[in-house]
Structures are given as structure tokens and as C-alpha cells.
mmCIF file of C-alpha atoms and ligand atoms in Angstrom:
data_model
loop_
_atom_site.group_PDB
_atom_site.id
_atom_site.type_symbol
_atom_site.label_atom_id
_atom_site.label_comp_id
_atom_site.label_asym_id
_atom_site.label_seq_id
_atom_site.Cartn_x
_atom_site.Cartn_y
_atom_site.Cartn_z
ATOM 1 C CA MET G 1 133.100 230.184 96.198
ATOM 2 C CA GLN G 2 136.656 231.076 95.823
ATOM 3 C CA LEU G 3 138.583 232.501 98.683
ATOM 4 C CA ALA G 4 138.681 236.298 97.652
ATOM 5 C CA ASP G 5 135.105 236.001 96.404
ATOM 6 C CA ARG G 6 133.830 234.962 100.259
ATOM 7 C CA PHE G 7 135.771 237.853 102.014
ATOM 8 C CA ARG G 8 134.446 240.808 99.364
ATOM 9 C CA ALA G 9 130.723 239.282 100.103
ATOM 10 C CA TYR G 10 131.958 239.401 103.887
ATOM 11 C CA ALA G 11 133.094 243.234 103.122
ATOM 12 C CA VAL G 12 129.067 243.335 101.774
ATOM 13 C CA ALA G 13 127.374 241.972 104.429
ATOM 14 C CA ALA G 14 130.301 243.710 107.582
ATOM 15 C CA GLU G 15 129.443 246.691 105.389
ATOM 16 C CA ALA G 16 125.512 246.558 106.104
ATOM 17 C CA GLU G 17 125.893 244.826 109.878
ATOM 18 C CA GLY G 18 127.676 248.883 110.517
ATOM 19 C CA SER G 19 131.331 247.777 110.980
ATOM 20 C CA PRO G 20 133.411 249.894 108.541
ATOM 21 C CA VAL G 21 136.260 247.966 109.931
ATOM 22 C CA TYR G 22 135.042 244.977 108.823
ATOM 23 C CA ALA G 23 134.434 245.959 105.509
ATOM 24 C CA GLU G 24 137.433 247.197 105.266
ATOM 25 C CA TRP G 25 139.495 244.441 105.988
ATOM 26 C CA ALA G 26 137.595 242.334 104.519
ATOM 27 C CA ARG G 27 138.176 244.314 101.238
ATOM 28 C CA GLY G 28 142.009 244.314 101.726
ATOM 29 C CA VAL G 29 142.034 240.582 102.741
ATOM 30 C CA ALA G 30 140.343 239.818 99.313
ATOM 31 C CA GLY G 31 142.376 242.292 96.897
ATOM 32 C CA ASP G 32 145.689 240.608 98.163
ATOM 33 C CA ASP G 33 147.706 238.241 97.420
ATOM 34 C CA ASP G 34 149.867 237.897 100.037
ATOM 35 C CA VAL G 35 147.274 237.790 102.951
ATOM 36 C CA LEU G 36 145.113 236.062 101.067
ATOM 37 C CA ARG G 37 147.625 233.365 101.245
ATOM 38 C CA VAL G 38 148.398 233.362 104.284
ATOM 39 C CA VAL G 39 144.238 232.856 104.859
ATOM 40 C CA GLU G 40 144.980 229.721 102.321
ATOM 41 C CA ALA G 41 147.578 227.797 105.079
ATOM 42 C CA ALA G 42 144.628 227.121 107.145
ATOM 43 C CA PRO G 43 142.347 224.311 106.942
ATOM 44 C CA GLU G 44 139.423 224.862 104.220
ATOM 45 C CA ALA G 45 137.107 224.818 106.375
ATOM 46 C CA ARG G 46 138.688 227.652 108.965
ATOM 47 C CA ARG G 47 138.873 229.806 106.517
ATOM 48 C CA GLN G 48 136.073 232.169 107.441
ATOM 49 C CA PRO G 49 136.187 236.054 107.006
ATOM 50 C CA VAL G 50 134.317 236.171 110.072
ATOM 51 C CA LEU G 51 136.737 233.842 111.744
ATOM 52 C CA VAL G 52 139.842 235.051 110.472
ATOM 53 C CA LEU G 53 139.473 238.743 111.725
ATOM 54 C CA ALA G 54 138.133 237.921 114.653
ATOM 55 C CA THR G 55 141.481 235.669 115.623
ATOM 56 C CA CYS G 56 143.722 238.470 114.182
ATOM 57 C CA ARG G 57 141.885 240.628 116.468
ATOM 58 C CA TRP G 58 141.955 237.352 119.740
ATOM 59 C CA LEU G 59 145.662 238.003 119.005
ATOM 60 C CA GLY G 60 146.529 241.429 119.293
ATOM 61 C CA ALA G 61 145.235 243.193 116.047
ATOM 62 C CA SER G 62 143.789 246.336 117.076
ATOM 63 C CA PRO G 63 140.249 247.660 114.600
ATOM 64 C CA GLY G 64 142.225 250.705 112.676
ATOM 65 C CA PRO G 65 143.113 251.078 109.053
ATOM 66 C CA TRP G 66 143.543 247.855 106.682
ATOM 67 C CA SER G 67 147.377 248.876 105.790
ATOM 68 C CA ARG G 68 148.047 247.877 109.842
ATOM 69 C CA LEU G 69 145.950 244.916 109.441
ATOM 70 C CA ARG G 70 147.840 243.154 106.614
ATOM 71 C CA GLU G 71 151.308 244.655 108.607
ATOM 72 C CA TRP G 72 149.705 242.302 111.286
ATOM 73 C CA VAL G 73 149.031 239.260 109.864
ATOM 74 C CA LEU G 74 152.267 239.619 107.508
ATOM 75 C CA GLY G 75 154.386 239.577 110.332
ATOM 76 C CA HIS G 76 152.504 236.915 112.845
ATOM 77 C CA ALA G 77 151.577 234.633 109.817
ATOM 78 C CA ALA G 78 152.349 230.918 111.476
ATOM 79 C CA GLU G 79 150.780 232.366 114.719
ATOM 80 C CA LEU G 80 147.684 233.091 113.101
ATOM 81 C CA VAL G 81 147.247 229.751 111.131
ATOM 82 C CA ALA G 82 148.047 227.787 114.255
ATOM 83 C CA GLU G 83 145.438 229.786 116.145
ATOM 84 C CA LEU G 84 143.063 229.208 113.288
ATOM 85 C CA GLY G 85 143.482 225.408 112.913
ATOM 86 C CA ARG G 86 141.927 225.808 117.182
ATOM 87 C CA ARG G 87 139.682 227.958 116.699
ATOM 88 C CA SER G 88 135.506 228.013 115.084
ATOM 89 C CA VAL G 89 133.084 230.639 114.114
ATOM 90 C CA GLN G 90 131.244 230.014 117.588
ATOM 91 C CA THR G 91 128.689 233.473 117.530
ATOM 92 C CA ASN G 92 125.980 232.968 119.714
ATOM 93 C CA ASP G 93 123.174 235.484 118.591
ATOM 94 C CA VAL G 94 120.919 235.690 121.696
ATOM 95 C CA ARG G 95 118.616 237.576 119.318
ATOM 96 C CA ARG G 96 117.566 234.415 117.496
ATOM 97 C CA SER G 97 115.951 233.379 120.972
ATOM 98 C CA ALA G 98 112.540 235.565 119.012
ATOM 99 C CA PRO G 99 112.464 233.235 116.746
ATOM 100 C CA LEU G 100 112.404 230.420 118.911
ATOM 101 C CA SER G 101 110.372 231.687 121.603
ATOM 102 C CA LEU G 102 107.452 232.207 119.301
ATOM 103 C CA ALA G 103 108.073 228.638 117.850
ATOM 104 C CA LEU G 104 107.921 227.373 121.160
ATOM 105 C CA ALA G 105 104.344 229.067 122.047
ATOM 106 C CA ARG G 106 102.897 226.814 119.718
ATOM 107 C CA LEU G 107 103.819 224.266 122.387
ATOM 108 C CA GLU G 108 102.829 223.279 126.387
ATOM 109 C CA GLY G 109 104.627 223.460 129.312
ATOM 110 C CA PRO G 110 107.307 222.373 130.604
ATOM 111 C CA VAL G 111 109.713 221.958 128.026
ATOM 112 C CA ALA G 112 113.358 220.624 128.218
ATOM 113 C CA LEU G 113 115.354 222.388 125.524
ATOM 114 C CA LEU G 114 118.286 221.374 124.304
ATOM 115 C CA GLU G 115 120.051 222.788 122.294
ATOM 116 C CA VAL G 116 122.605 221.222 119.315
ATOM 117 C CA GLY G 117 125.164 223.503 118.451
ATOM 118 C CA ALA G 118 124.822 225.247 121.407
ATOM 119 C CA SER G 119 127.895 227.042 121.849
ATOM 120 C CA ALA G 120 128.044 228.902 125.225
ATOM 121 C CA GLY G 121 123.853 228.218 125.291
ATOM 122 C CA LEU G 122 122.806 231.889 125.451
ATOM 123 C CA CYS G 123 119.562 231.307 123.354
ATOM 124 C CA LEU G 124 118.491 228.343 125.825
ATOM 125 C CA TYR G 125 117.071 231.291 127.984
ATOM 126 C CA PRO G 126 114.210 231.753 125.495
ATOM 127 C CA ASP G 127 111.561 232.571 128.688
ATOM 128 C CA ARG G 128 114.431 235.084 130.359
ATOM 129 C CA VAL G 129 114.152 237.475 127.664
ATOM 130 C CA ALA G 130 111.918 240.528 126.772
ATOM 131 C CA TYR G 131 110.353 240.821 123.446
ATOM 132 C CA GLU G 132 109.499 243.245 121.495
ATOM 133 C CA GLY G 133 107.971 243.280 117.731
ATOM 134 C CA GLY G 134 104.390 243.881 115.283
ATOM 135 C CA GLY G 135 103.210 246.018 118.268
ATOM 136 C CA ARG G 136 103.126 243.199 120.791
ATOM 137 C CA THR G 137 105.469 242.285 123.455
ATOM 138 C CA TRP G 138 106.392 238.750 124.706
ATOM 139 C CA GLY G 139 108.431 236.460 127.353
ATOM 140 C CA ASP G 140 110.186 237.361 130.035
ATOM 141 C CA VAL G 141 108.899 241.777 129.882
ATOM 142 C CA ASP G 142 111.266 242.174 132.969
ATOM 143 C CA SER G 143 113.958 241.120 131.588
ATOM 144 C CA THR G 144 117.522 242.735 131.313
ATOM 145 C CA VAL G 145 117.597 240.935 127.953
ATOM 146 C CA ARG G 146 115.556 242.785 125.563
ATOM 147 C CA VAL G 147 115.721 241.486 122.121
ATOM 148 C CA SER G 148 113.856 243.627 119.295
ATOM 149 C CA VAL G 149 111.983 241.871 116.077
ATOM 150 C CA ASP G 150 110.939 243.527 113.087
ATOM 151 C CA VAL G 151 107.731 240.780 112.861
ATOM 152 C CA SER G 152 104.800 240.878 110.543
ATOM 153 C CA GLY G 153 102.510 238.341 109.585
ATOM 154 C CA PRO G 154 99.950 236.978 112.306
ATOM 155 C CA VAL G 155 102.288 237.277 115.764
ATOM 156 C CA GLY G 156 99.080 237.184 117.489
ATOM 157 C CA ARG G 157 99.626 236.772 121.902
ATOM 158 C CA PRO G 158 102.930 234.090 122.425
ATOM 159 C CA VAL G 159 103.034 232.832 125.520
ATOM 160 C CA VAL G 160 106.184 230.837 125.809
ATOM 161 C CA PRO G 161 105.818 227.561 128.183
ATOM 162 C CA GLU G 162 107.721 226.895 131.109
ATOM 163 C CA VAL G 163 111.542 226.108 130.374
ATOM 164 C CA ALA G 164 111.886 222.757 132.871
ATOM 165 C CA TRP G 165 115.138 222.374 131.486
ATOM 166 C CA ARG G 166 118.446 223.510 129.464
ATOM 167 C CA GLY G 167 120.811 221.772 127.925
ATOM 168 C CA GLY G 168 123.271 221.452 125.055
ATOM 169 C CA LEU G 169 125.083 219.557 122.675
ATOM 170 C CA ASP G 170 128.357 221.371 120.851
ATOM 171 C CA LEU G 171 131.481 220.212 119.563
ATOM 172 C CA ASP G 172 133.563 222.484 120.988
ATOM 173 C CA PRO G 173 130.776 224.173 124.821
ATOM 174 C CA LEU G 174 131.747 227.399 125.348
ATOM 175 C CA ASP G 175 131.649 228.227 128.952
ATOM 176 C CA VAL G 176 129.648 231.564 130.015
ATOM 177 C CA LEU G 177 130.930 231.431 133.798
ATOM 178 C CA ASP G 178 134.389 231.314 132.103
ATOM 179 C CA ASP G 179 136.382 235.389 131.706
ATOM 180 C CA ASP G 180 138.127 234.037 129.126
ATOM 181 C CA ASP G 181 135.476 232.235 126.815
ATOM 182 C CA VAL G 182 133.402 235.245 126.994
ATOM 183 C CA ALA G 183 135.954 237.519 125.748
ATOM 184 C CA TRP G 184 136.721 235.208 122.766
ATOM 185 C CA LEU G 185 131.983 235.377 122.035
ATOM 186 C CA GLU G 186 133.242 238.796 122.213
ATOM 187 C CA THR G 187 135.863 238.998 119.479
ATOM 188 C CA LEU G 188 133.329 236.864 117.983
ATOM 189 C CA LEU G 189 131.176 239.838 117.053
ATOM 190 C CA PRO G 190 132.760 242.627 114.875
ATOM 191 C CA PRO G 191 133.426 245.632 116.020
ATOM 192 C CA GLY G 192 130.864 248.773 115.869
ATOM 193 C CA PRO G 193 127.701 247.749 116.422
ATOM 194 C CA THR G 194 127.903 248.231 120.573
ATOM 195 C CA ASP G 195 124.269 247.227 121.016
ATOM 196 C CA ARG G 196 125.463 243.330 120.491
ATOM 197 C CA THR G 197 128.181 243.115 122.687
ATOM 198 C CA ALA G 198 125.335 245.200 125.429
ATOM 199 C CA LEU G 199 123.143 242.531 124.594
ATOM 200 C CA LEU G 200 125.724 239.747 124.589
ATOM 201 C CA ALA G 201 127.184 241.384 128.127
ATOM 202 C CA ARG G 202 123.815 241.135 129.784
ATOM 203 C CA ALA G 203 123.035 237.504 128.296
ATOM 204 C CA VAL G 204 125.929 236.263 130.160
ATOM 205 C CA SER G 205 125.202 238.009 132.973
ATOM 206 C CA MET G 206 121.535 236.713 133.085
ATOM 207 C CA ALA G 207 122.980 232.779 132.198
ATOM 208 C CA ARG G 208 125.452 233.318 135.039
ATOM 209 C CA THR G 209 122.851 233.050 137.108
ATOM 210 C CA ALA G 210 121.439 229.626 135.749
ATOM 211 C CA PRO G 211 124.040 227.854 133.430
ATOM 212 C CA PRO G 212 122.739 225.845 131.370
ATOM 213 C CA ARG G 213 123.901 221.560 130.997
ATOM 214 C CA LEU G 214 126.973 221.957 128.224
ATOM 215 C CA GLU G 215 127.759 217.813 126.791
ATOM 216 C CA ARG G 216 130.538 217.755 124.446
ATOM 217 C CA GLY G 217 130.036 216.114 121.750
ATOM 218 C CA ASP G 218 128.708 216.061 117.785
ATOM 219 C CA ALA G 219 125.172 216.378 117.038
ATOM 220 C CA VAL G 220 124.345 213.080 115.699
ATOM 221 C CA ASP G 221 126.550 210.908 117.451
ATOM 222 C CA ASP G 222 125.977 212.387 120.675
ATOM 223 C CA LEU G 223 121.812 213.261 120.405
ATOM 224 C CA ALA G 224 120.351 210.634 121.959
ATOM 225 C CA ARG G 225 123.031 210.361 125.013
ATOM 226 C CA VAL G 226 122.625 214.013 125.343
ATOM 227 C CA ALA G 227 118.342 213.876 124.836
ATOM 228 C CA ALA G 228 118.526 210.903 127.440
ATOM 229 C CA LEU G 229 119.425 213.351 130.186
ATOM 230 C CA ALA G 230 116.248 215.546 130.294
ATOM 231 C CA PRO G 231 113.703 215.159 132.549
ATOM 232 C CA PRO G 232 111.217 212.500 131.517
ATOM 233 C CA SER G 233 108.438 214.824 132.978
ATOM 234 C CA ALA G 234 109.357 217.799 130.463
ATOM 235 C CA ARG G 235 108.381 217.814 126.750
ATOM 236 C CA LEU G 236 112.127 217.293 124.453
ATOM 237 C CA VAL G 237 112.655 220.287 122.155
ATOM 238 C CA VAL G 238 115.306 219.552 120.443
ATOM 239 C CA VAL G 239 116.889 223.601 118.970
ATOM 240 C CA SER G 240 119.073 224.376 116.523
ATOM 241 C CA THR G 241 120.020 227.760 115.287
ATOM 242 C CA GLY G 242 122.323 228.149 112.957
ATOM 243 C CA THR G 243 124.044 225.388 113.005
ATOM 244 C CA LEU G 244 123.592 222.591 111.031
ATOM 245 C CA VAL G 245 125.350 224.435 108.048
ATOM 246 C CA TYR G 246 128.552 223.825 109.291
ATOM 247 C CA LEU G 247 127.928 220.143 109.264
ATOM 248 C CA PRO G 248 128.757 217.911 105.705
ATOM 249 C CA GLY G 249 125.796 217.357 103.339
ATOM 250 C CA ARG G 250 125.581 213.875 104.454
ATOM 251 C CA ARG G 251 125.578 214.473 108.273
ATOM 252 C CA ARG G 252 122.647 216.841 108.319
ATOM 253 C CA GLN G 253 120.021 214.662 106.536
ATOM 254 C CA GLN G 254 121.657 212.027 109.295
ATOM 255 C CA PHE G 255 120.857 214.477 112.640
ATOM 256 C CA VAL G 256 117.165 214.940 111.413
ATOM 257 C CA ASP G 257 117.015 211.321 111.694
ATOM 258 C CA ALA G 258 118.455 210.932 114.841
ATOM 259 C CA VAL G 259 116.472 214.273 115.796
ATOM 260 C CA ARG G 260 113.318 212.182 114.079
ATOM 261 C CA ALA G 261 114.144 208.647 115.982
ATOM 262 C CA LEU G 262 113.658 210.836 119.218
ATOM 263 C CA ASP G 263 110.426 211.753 120.938
ATOM 264 C CA ALA G 264 111.094 215.079 120.428
ATOM 265 C CA HIS G 265 109.984 218.095 118.836
ATOM 266 C CA TRP G 266 111.694 220.082 116.886
ATOM 267 C CA VAL G 267 112.384 223.355 116.724
ATOM 268 C CA SER G 268 115.168 224.971 113.787
ATOM 269 C CA TYR G 269 115.935 228.362 112.542
ATOM 270 C CA GLU G 270 118.939 227.203 109.046
ATOM 271 C CA ARG G 271 119.208 228.816 106.150
ATOM 272 C CA ALA G 272 116.837 227.978 103.669
ATOM 273 C CA ASP G 273 116.905 225.221 100.814
ATOM 274 C CA LEU G 274 119.553 224.011 103.612
ATOM 275 C CA LEU G 275 117.663 220.518 105.111
ATOM 276 C CA HIS G 276 115.189 218.892 102.858
ATOM 277 C CA ASP G 277 113.156 217.721 106.057
ATOM 278 C CA VAL G 278 111.269 221.463 106.746
ATOM 279 C CA GLY G 279 109.023 221.326 103.815
ATOM 280 C CA PRO G 280 109.053 224.573 100.945
ATOM 281 C CA VAL G 281 107.934 227.711 101.499
ATOM 282 C CA VAL G 282 104.947 227.812 98.570
ATOM 283 C CA ASP G 283 104.699 231.443 97.494
ATOM 284 C CA PRO G 284 107.009 233.096 99.976
ATOM 285 C CA PRO G 285 105.947 236.149 100.740
ATOM 286 C CA VAL G 286 109.733 237.769 101.032
ATOM 287 C CA THR G 287 113.026 237.367 99.230
ATOM 288 C CA GLY G 288 116.332 237.948 100.180
ATOM 289 C CA PRO G 289 117.882 238.629 102.923
ATOM 290 C CA ASP G 290 114.532 238.808 104.402
ATOM 291 C CA ALA G 291 114.463 234.897 103.482
ATOM 292 C CA PHE G 292 118.036 233.733 104.528
ATOM 293 C CA ALA G 293 116.175 231.644 107.269
ATOM 294 C CA VAL G 294 113.608 229.127 107.670
ATOM 295 C CA LEU G 295 111.514 229.055 111.342
ATOM 296 C CA ALA G 296 110.037 225.295 111.760
ATOM 297 C CA LEU G 297 108.379 223.497 113.772
ATOM 298 C CA ASP G 298 108.813 219.504 113.201
ATOM 299 C CA GLY G 299 109.699 220.176 109.699
ATOM 300 C CA GLU G 300 106.777 222.711 109.138
ATOM 301 C CA PRO G 301 107.784 226.046 108.436
ATOM 302 C CA ILE G 302 106.449 228.644 110.886
ATOM 303 C CA ALA G 303 108.622 232.096 109.400
ATOM 304 C CA LEU G 304 110.915 233.167 106.861
ATOM 305 C CA GLY G 305 113.989 235.241 108.353
ATOM 306 C CA ASP G 306 117.441 237.067 108.164
ATOM 307 C CA ALA G 307 120.371 235.040 109.446
ATOM 308 C CA HIS G 308 119.809 236.294 112.976
ATOM 309 C CA GLY G 309 116.616 236.612 113.473
ATOM 310 C CA THR G 310 115.669 239.814 113.634
ATOM 311 C CA ARG G 311 113.665 240.293 110.852
ATOM 312 C CA LEU G 312 110.754 237.609 109.986
ATOM 313 C CA THR G 313 108.205 236.910 108.167
ATOM 314 C CA LEU G 314 105.259 234.777 109.783
ATOM 315 C CA LEU G 315 103.558 232.376 107.478
ATOM 316 C CA HIS G 316 99.438 232.211 107.414
ATOM 317 C CA GLY G 317 97.890 229.202 107.501
HETATM 318 C C1 SAM Y 401 127.234 229.536 114.521
HETATM 319 S S1 SAM Y 401 127.352 229.081 116.533
HETATM 320 C C2 SAM Y 401 125.312 229.194 116.741
HETATM 321 C C3 SAM Y 401 125.695 229.027 118.085
HETATM 322 C C4 SAM Y 401 124.139 229.144 118.060
HETATM 323 N N1 SAM Y 401 123.133 227.898 118.093
HETATM 324 C C5 SAM Y 401 123.550 230.136 117.691
HETATM 325 O O1 SAM Y 401 122.285 230.365 117.038
HETATM 326 O O2 SAM Y 401 123.655 231.720 118.472
HETATM 327 C C6 SAM Y 401 127.498 226.651 115.850
HETATM 328 C C7 SAM Y 401 127.990 226.292 116.722
HETATM 329 O O3 SAM Y 401 128.019 224.818 116.713
HETATM 330 C C8 SAM Y 401 128.592 223.787 116.852
HETATM 331 N N2 SAM Y 401 129.371 223.196 115.921
HETATM 332 C C9 SAM Y 401 129.516 222.571 114.825
HETATM 333 N N3 SAM Y 401 129.707 221.773 114.467
HETATM 334 C C10 SAM Y 401 129.251 220.668 115.370
HETATM 335 C C11 SAM Y 401 128.849 219.347 115.812
HETATM 336 N N4 SAM Y 401 129.353 218.733 114.357
HETATM 337 N N5 SAM Y 401 127.659 218.939 116.539
HETATM 338 C C12 SAM Y 401 128.159 219.917 117.174
HETATM 339 N N6 SAM Y 401 128.442 221.361 117.134
HETATM 340 C C13 SAM Y 401 128.844 221.488 115.989
HETATM 341 C C14 SAM Y 401 130.267 224.965 116.927
HETATM 342 O O4 SAM Y 401 130.883 224.595 117.714
HETATM 343 C C15 SAM Y 401 129.573 226.399 117.009
HETATM 344 O O5 SAM Y 401 129.107 227.233 119.336
#
């Protein structure tokens, strides 16, 4: 997709997500050759609209009209391109704990969770979140971290197993105890929907009481090393949510092979059609944005859902 088209598509997504500022900015970038040229000076993998707009704000551009952002970008082009070279999309979306909890509920505990592409590790607490959806509540119902999920299909009575260990692997882990890292996580959220910012703040407070063990490393090359840190007394579960899209195609298969070489379960909530090793969903009950991602346990699809895990359709069988 051409860069301008990516920004145009992102404008539609930002509008739907309740961020008129980002929608206006993204439309503005898409239609402005001078600004597009600045973005094109950044490494190819760093030109994602959400990363570009977040980096502008990180460097001081405040939400406002497109004309003001345009002037800001043209006046700070070198600084912006340099910072884009150092940053990547690390949005840590606690809402994805909901699909994760439903997959884990099919397993016996205690489990040792190892999240690949963990960012700050905020999805490593599926047992400490209160969930509500499909007429049910589950998880830690007294938790301050509350997630609503629009779920249809056979929810049953999910019981999230005990989590005995929380580990993560990331190329560039963020530290929940570091205020700068938390500020970057906040900046990665589009301005507008304040509920996401509030959820992030509550999840950070909770994680700060028992920070996860995060290791710097690559999803493929370092998986076995980090898996070996998990206690053998708990069942190891490798988790990947919204991460494998950032691996080049060949590396995705190598990641699946590396997981299969471990004595572990594997929960994935990844873009549909991304992984050959996640079985096909025959006659999908939903399409479009509600079938953006597939929730799978050991490669067997359990549900279809949106990008953030807020709308889920559980599959029968
Ligand atoms: C969009 S974030 C997703 C974070 C979290 N899984 C979630 O759903 O909220 C993707 C994360 O994957 C990490 N990442 C990208 N490529 C990676 C790789 N090859 N190995 C390990 N981590 C990687 C990034 O640094 C980033 O923190």
C-alpha cells in the first residue's frame, strides 16, 4: 500500500475509534506531498501512521488543527525522522487479556505465561482483570482493571487458571516502573478516547505491585532461552497477541516452529490469515473488522475478533 493510502486508511480507523484529531491529522498527511516526503525519510518499518503521529506528540506537537501539525512537522523534520528510527509500535492493549483469558480457561493451572512481543507486559495479568461480557463476569471480579467484551457464542463459565509466573520477551521491553516508558505507552494511544488512557493507568498501577520478568530478545532466536526461565512446576503457555505481524513472513513460521519445539501450549490472538499453523475457520460466522483476528489454542481456532479483543465471536465445537 502506498504511504498516502496507509494514512487515508488510518484516518478511517481513527475516526471509528473516536479520535477526530488523529483522523484529521492522518487525512492531512495523506494529502500533503511535503509531509509525506518527511515520513518517507524514516526507515520503511517506522512509517506506520500511529507511530508517526505518536512520535510527533512525543516530541512536542500538541493535539490541534492539521495546519498546526503540518507547520510543526516541516519545522522539526530531522528531529522527527531521527526519533522514528529509535521508536516502534509498542501499544500494550490490556483489552486483549479478554480473549487470552478465554483460551486459558480451557487449560488446567497453574500456568507459567511467556508473552512474546510483551511490550510492558500488561497482558500478562489475565487472572487479575475483571471481565464482563455475554451476560457473564469472570476473572478477578474485584479488580480495579475492568474490561468489557462484546462476546457472542458459547461463553460457558470461564475460570482463569492460577498464573504462577509472568515472563515476557521483547526486542525493546518497556518497564512499568519507569515513568518515561509509561509516558510513551500513553502517547501511543490516540488522543480522544479517555477510557483507554484510564484503563492503561489502572493496569500500570496493578502491574507495578508485581512487575513481570521481561527479557530483551528476539521472538525466534531467544524463545527457548527465556522459556527455560519458567518454573517447571507450572504448565508453560507461550502467548502472542498483535505481535507476529511485526515479524517478516519467514520469521513467523520460524516462530511457530520454535514454539512447537517447546513442551508448551500456545495461545495466539493474531491477524487472521497470518499464520499457516492456525487452522482455517470454516464458514466464519462474522466477517470484516469483527473477523480481523483469530484466537487460537495450539493452532486450533477458538474465536474470531476485532483488532483489540473487544468484540469476540466464539466458535462452536
Ligand atoms: C503492538 S506491540 C503488542 C504488545 C502486546 N502483545 C499487546 O497485545 O498489547 C508489539 C510488540 O512486539 C515487539 N516485537 C516486534 N518484533 C519483535 C521480535 N522480532 N521479537 C520480539 N518482540 C518483537 C515490539 O517491540 C512491541 O513491543
